[in-house]
Amino acid sequence: MTAALAAAAPPAEVEPRTTHLRQLEAESIHIFRETAEAFEKPVLLYSIGKDSSVMLHLARKAFYPEKPPFPLLHIDSTWEFREMIAFRDKYVRKELGLEVIVHINDEGARAGVNPFDYSSRVYTDVMRTQPLKQALDMHGFDAALGGGRRDEERSRAKERIFSFRDQKHRWDPKNQRPELWDLYNTWVHRGESIRVFPLSNWTELDVWQYILLESIPIVPLYFAAPRPVVKRDGDWILVDDERMRLHEREQPDTRMVRFRTLGCYPVTGAVPSQADTVLGIVQELLTAHTSERQGRAIDRDEEAAMERKKREGYF
Amino acid sequence: MSTASLPTTLAETQQFLTRHERKDLLRFVTCGSVDDGKSTLIGRLLLAAGAVYEDQLAALYCDSAKHGTVGQAIDPALLVDGLEDERKQGITIDVAYRYFQTPKRKFIIADSPGHEQYTRNMATAASSAEAAIVLVDARKGMLAQTRRHSFIASLLGVRRLILAVNKMDLVDYQQLVFEQIRAEFQSFVQRLDVEEVHYLPLSGLQGDNVAERSDNTPWYQGPSLLHVLENVPLDRGESHGELRFPVQRVVRPSADFRGYSGTVVSGMVKPGDRVAVLPGGRQTRVRSLVTFDGELTRASASAAITLTLDDEIDVARGDTIVHADRPPQVGRRFDATLVWMSQQPLVPGKSYWFKQTTSRTTAEVEHLSYRIDVNTLNWVEASSLQLNEIGCCRIVLHAPIAYDAYRHNRRTGAFILVDRVTHETVAAGMILAPESDALAGNHWNVNLRSQQLQITPSRITSRQRRQRYGHAAATLLLTGLSGAGKTTLGFALEERLFDAGYSVTMLDGQNLRHGISRDLGFSAEERSENLRRAAEIARLLNDAGMICIAAFVAPEADVRRKAKQVIGQRRLLHVHLSASPEVCRDRDLSGRYQAAERGEIVNFPGVTAPYEPPTDADLVLPTDQWSAERCLEALHGWLLPRLAAMEGENDATTDALND
Ligand SMILES: Nc1nc2c(ncn2[C@@H]2O[C@H](COP(=O)(O)OP(=O)(O)O)[C@@H](O)[C@H]2O)c(=O)[nH]1
């Protein structure tokens, strides 16, 4: 009886295939959930940038109606933009009520390591790479979720989604576990860990489109506004606080600028821009034709810089 | 090509994004031998699609001078060769992922290297691809690797191949060269499991037929490579297939919410759907589909959601939720194709970690049937597999899983094996089929194989049989743990009844395993299958007019219920021997309990597998408190009046065939 009825029904309409953005979203959610289930102590590396904002948003979706079952970890170089810290405390901690662990390399801070007197290599190592390792070891995190994307940079194109790190947090590009289907190898011995990159398959355009579509809050520095800047080595550097060392004859100038990427303010270049909405940013992105890391001074110091940093444990 | 259409106003940007948002996604793999020009071709595709930023281009000019292999201004290959060492050696050695988009589609390229020894990377790259570009150097024609790569792609379920005959500029764009290679590939590809093959004459370096059709090949009437990629049909199979929802996480934020998070890997699910939770088999209905963005009215393949169910049944990570009427296979044994990925060869009988969908257990390769020579596609006898070898084997799992054949479902038919000490991923596996039909798990509800089967009733009625034997036919089902006394009591009762003139026989669970169930092990579903066969035999014996005493552990309530249905409620009497696990263990002389506790016997009910004590037995005998004699007296005394009562029953209702 029911069979006859079913047979008489019109054929099921053809399901439209899910759009690429929804597929990426679902893939990322799957990765977040796998991480939470497969590891004893995962952590979300939270850098306060736009990719971190997307990560946080996806994590909230993945575990709804629960809160993400892991803390956030912010490695504070002590030279972050002030607006980043404000965003972290006001939005993430207060409004969302999430736990954010903040870790600073006290030793480096006491020794006065800063981006003015030290080469970007030493500075990044002492104020970012070392404290990251310290924090991971101190808390015994066995999985660290990061916002890295494969399209960011050539050496990342071969990175796994679940990327194995040895007990010294080193990455060995020659000895990576093959990654088949979505069957991630999550097995580790004590002291070893996995870096997990849920945004691996996203492009910069995808990230912005998703921010727009989902109205994800981001640090206002991404939007153009009049800001006091000085020009150094072709980059516009924000005079964010009184620690900024101005050279002789350097005069801060107020200009409409925004940041394509966020890091330590003395070494993160702003771009002149009028884009004060996400749509405006996307428009610039489509026409600008400059890949986003260009604003990061630390990336240009030599060829394959990133790959070397990754082997040493930098994200 | 894309520069012309770039938006210049916010409104245009909005339109662009709206279009971009609607794009679908094609994942494809590129394969070819070293120096066939794969990197060059990919670089060319990226350039053609405008996926290269100006600073990257600038770096490219700089790099081209340093490492480039072409004496020209720009070498597209340098866009994609990633790692430092590889770049210096000028070779690609791992899988790399690239992204680009056209106005129609978004693409993810899994770029896999051409080295002979890198079958493993090729398999990795192909695992998530829906199409494959296979490169051939026009000067060299088809090579062993061309066959190998095409075979691996098809083995991993890539149904659409694009044969790119590259470096046509070096053979003066001769049609004949192209046609010869095409003909050779055509005859080869028939042996593969693919749906669609495209043939293109190209020059990656010069750009011929990459983005647009080239004037250098006027004899070629087909589309450009980019056009083919934009129009390759996407696999719709997964969303049109049957519902498979592997449970990834159990969500319990508070006492009044219990949900199961996961990704629909195939099919579609709606609230109200009748579902089964496998491998257990419990059934219920879907109550709601919960997401951060609100409840959904339905969800289909690739949606990451959280399901809530009508009943509070036990569901764990690794279970699979399916439509109750469309179950997959459930079991512990199946045949599979393995691609071996480790320097350490496969060791049959060794225990490996096993991961499929969200379930994780351990597995052994029971034996290897054969190895496939990837160059000739011939089957070769083999007892082990080395790095990059492909073979077919029998897999035995520690615990049952729900699965489909990989041909039918690339998500529920795939698995990996991981070394338990080094944690290396040693193999990629694709399930072929269950070991044999007998192990296909749930046979209780199997439909008849043919609609033409008829039943011809016997002309002897059950009343006539009762008169001949002097008693009604019935089945006495004795259940209880190993060591509860089922066999002892059953055989004693058989003897007592036989001596009194009854036609009676005993079916013992263990004894059946020497004959009709010799192919079965002790997993939950194999125990279930053993009882199903016993129930069918009991029914035949009853139909023949005999009394049947059946002694089985029958640990699961659901399976006992099904057995009762097969035999027929009215002529079944269920007696439970209620000795506790502790007493059974103490009484056990065979050492099975100790072996189970040491982990040597898996799936031992009451120790390493669940035992659900019956709550609906017709008689409970405390065999841990009473002596065997007392139990026998009690059972005998209880049974006789019940048998007598059955005698009086109306013929029509006890007719076996209508039961
Ligand atoms: N003439 C010609 N040379 C090509 C073509 N494609 C690639 N090559 C050259 O062949 C060599 C190997 O190319 P590459 O892309 O690195 O090959 P891969 O090893 O497959 O990635 C390089 O010297 C390329 O410049 C082509 O279509 N025509």
PDB file of C-alpha atoms in Angstrom, chain B residues 203-293:
ATOM      1  CA  SER B 203      51.324  22.827 -24.631  1.00  0.00           C
ATOM      2  CA  GLY B 204      51.571  23.903 -21.033  1.00  0.00           C
ATOM      3  CA  LEU B 205      54.556  26.046 -21.741  1.00  0.00           C
ATOM      4  CA  GLN B 206      53.052  27.879 -24.711  1.00  0.00           C
ATOM      5  CA  GLY B 207      49.513  27.772 -23.395  1.00  0.00           C
ATOM      6  CA  ASP B 208      47.946  25.973 -26.370  1.00  0.00           C
ATOM      7  CA  ASN B 209      44.432  24.667 -25.623  1.00  0.00           C
ATOM      8  CA  VAL B 210      44.820  25.462 -21.937  1.00  0.00           C
ATOM      9  CA  ALA B 211      42.451  28.400 -21.534  1.00  0.00           C
ATOM     10  CA  GLU B 212      41.374  28.774 -25.143  1.00  0.00           C
ATOM     11  CA  ARG B 213      41.438  26.650 -28.217  1.00  0.00           C
ATOM     12  CA  SER B 214      44.714  27.113 -30.069  1.00  0.00           C
ATOM     13  CA  ASP B 215      45.278  28.067 -33.710  1.00  0.00           C
ATOM     14  CA  ASN B 216      48.231  25.700 -33.736  1.00  0.00           C
ATOM     15  CA  THR B 217      45.900  22.713 -33.618  1.00  0.00           C
ATOM     16  CA  PRO B 218      43.196  23.547 -36.173  1.00  0.00           C
ATOM     17  CA  TRP B 219      42.433  19.813 -36.468  1.00  0.00           C
ATOM     18  CA  TYR B 220      41.359  19.725 -32.822  1.00  0.00           C
ATOM     19  CA  GLN B 221      37.677  20.588 -32.486  1.00  0.00           C
ATOM     20  CA  GLY B 222      37.199  19.874 -28.804  1.00  0.00           C
ATOM     21  CA  PRO B 223      37.080  22.278 -25.850  1.00  0.00           C
ATOM     22  CA  SER B 224      40.043  23.792 -23.998  1.00  0.00           C
ATOM     23  CA  LEU B 225      41.275  22.233 -20.782  1.00  0.00           C
ATOM     24  CA  LEU B 226      39.734  24.958 -18.659  1.00  0.00           C
ATOM     25  CA  HIS B 227      36.431  24.461 -20.443  1.00  0.00           C
ATOM     26  CA  VAL B 228      36.509  20.734 -19.755  1.00  0.00           C
ATOM     27  CA  LEU B 229      37.267  21.372 -16.087  1.00  0.00           C
ATOM     28  CA  GLU B 230      34.443  23.862 -15.830  1.00  0.00           C
ATOM     29  CA  ASN B 231      31.956  21.398 -17.266  1.00  0.00           C
ATOM     30  CA  VAL B 232      32.923  18.032 -15.865  1.00  0.00           C
ATOM     31  CA  PRO B 233      29.807  16.774 -14.107  1.00  0.00           C
ATOM     32  CA  LEU B 234      30.202  16.602 -10.356  1.00  0.00           C
ATOM     33  CA  ASP B 235      29.569  13.390  -8.489  1.00  0.00           C
ATOM     34  CA  ARG B 236      26.002  13.574  -7.346  1.00  0.00           C
ATOM     35  CA  GLY B 237      26.075  10.019  -6.161  1.00  0.00           C
ATOM     36  CA  GLU B 238      26.793  10.846  -2.580  1.00  0.00           C
ATOM     37  CA  SER B 239      23.786  13.042  -2.041  1.00  0.00           C
ATOM     38  CA  HIS B 240      21.511  10.699  -3.927  1.00  0.00           C
ATOM     39  CA  GLY B 241      22.758   7.624  -2.181  1.00  0.00           C
ATOM     40  CA  GLU B 242      21.493   6.127   0.987  1.00  0.00           C
ATOM     41  CA  LEU B 243      21.631   7.931   4.297  1.00  0.00           C
ATOM     42  CA  ARG B 244      24.886   7.398   6.146  1.00  0.00           C
ATOM     43  CA  PHE B 245      25.528   9.547   9.194  1.00  0.00           C
ATOM     44  CA  PRO B 246      28.606   8.516  11.172  1.00  0.00           C
ATOM     45  CA  VAL B 247      28.312   9.872  14.695  1.00  0.00           C
ATOM     46  CA  GLN B 248      31.278  12.050  15.471  1.00  0.00           C
ATOM     47  CA  ARG B 249      30.379  13.436  18.880  1.00  0.00           C
ATOM     48  CA  VAL B 250      27.754  12.969  21.521  1.00  0.00           C
ATOM     49  CA  VAL B 251      26.570  16.389  22.696  1.00  0.00           C
ATOM     50  CA  ARG B 252      25.165  16.639  26.208  1.00  0.00           C
ATOM     51  CA  PRO B 253      25.282  20.210  27.434  1.00  0.00           C
ATOM     52  CA  SER B 254      22.486  19.601  29.938  1.00  0.00           C
ATOM     53  CA  ALA B 255      20.225  16.814  31.147  1.00  0.00           C
ATOM     54  CA  ASP B 256      17.486  17.771  28.708  1.00  0.00           C
ATOM     55  CA  PHE B 257      19.508  17.881  25.512  1.00  0.00           C
ATOM     56  CA  ARG B 258      21.178  14.915  23.937  1.00  0.00           C
ATOM     57  CA  GLY B 259      22.384  15.255  20.371  1.00  0.00           C
ATOM     58  CA  TYR B 260      24.678  13.477  17.957  1.00  0.00           C
ATOM     59  CA  SER B 261      26.982  15.609  15.856  1.00  0.00           C
ATOM     60  CA  GLY B 262      28.410  14.501  12.557  1.00  0.00           C
ATOM     61  CA  THR B 263      28.479  15.014   8.832  1.00  0.00           C
ATOM     62  CA  VAL B 264      25.923  13.461   6.510  1.00  0.00           C
ATOM     63  CA  VAL B 265      28.274  11.574   4.209  1.00  0.00           C
ATOM     64  CA  SER B 266      25.581  10.437   1.804  1.00  0.00           C
ATOM     65  CA  GLY B 267      21.832  10.587   1.323  1.00  0.00           C
ATOM     66  CA  MET B 268      19.377  12.871   3.038  1.00  0.00           C
ATOM     67  CA  VAL B 269      17.780  13.010   6.469  1.00  0.00           C
ATOM     68  CA  LYS B 270      14.605  14.666   7.765  1.00  0.00           C
ATOM     69  CA  PRO B 271      12.869  14.879  11.121  1.00  0.00           C
ATOM     70  CA  GLY B 272      10.518  11.904  11.496  1.00  0.00           C
ATOM     71  CA  ASP B 273      12.705   9.523   9.506  1.00  0.00           C
ATOM     72  CA  ARG B 274      12.816   6.004  10.902  1.00  0.00           C
ATOM     73  CA  VAL B 275      16.462   5.256  11.563  1.00  0.00           C
ATOM     74  CA  ALA B 276      18.643   2.476  12.898  1.00  0.00           C
ATOM     75  CA  VAL B 277      21.822   2.991  14.878  1.00  0.00           C
ATOM     76  CA  LEU B 278      24.500   0.567  13.705  1.00  0.00           C
ATOM     77  CA  PRO B 279      26.234  -1.725  14.444  1.00  0.00           C
ATOM     78  CA  GLY B 280      23.830  -2.224  17.382  1.00  0.00           C
ATOM     79  CA  GLY B 281      20.689  -2.037  15.291  1.00  0.00           C
ATOM     80  CA  ARG B 282      18.394  -0.199  17.694  1.00  0.00           C
ATOM     81  CA  GLN B 283      15.727   1.794  15.931  1.00  0.00           C
ATOM     82  CA  THR B 284      14.056   5.107  16.594  1.00  0.00           C
ATOM     83  CA  ARG B 285      12.993   8.256  14.775  1.00  0.00           C
ATOM     84  CA  VAL B 286      14.839  11.471  14.060  1.00  0.00           C
ATOM     85  CA  ARG B 287      13.399  14.266  16.143  1.00  0.00           C
ATOM     86  CA  SER B 288      15.277  17.304  14.887  1.00  0.00           C
ATOM     87  CA  LEU B 289      18.286  18.554  12.954  1.00  0.00           C
ATOM     88  CA  VAL B 290      20.034  21.123  15.104  1.00  0.00           C
ATOM     89  CA  THR B 291      22.544  23.704  13.896  1.00  0.00           C
ATOM     90  CA  PHE B 292      23.977  26.973  15.192  1.00  0.00           C
ATOM     91  CA  ASP B 293      21.846  28.692  12.549  1.00  0.00           C
TER      92      ASP B 293
END
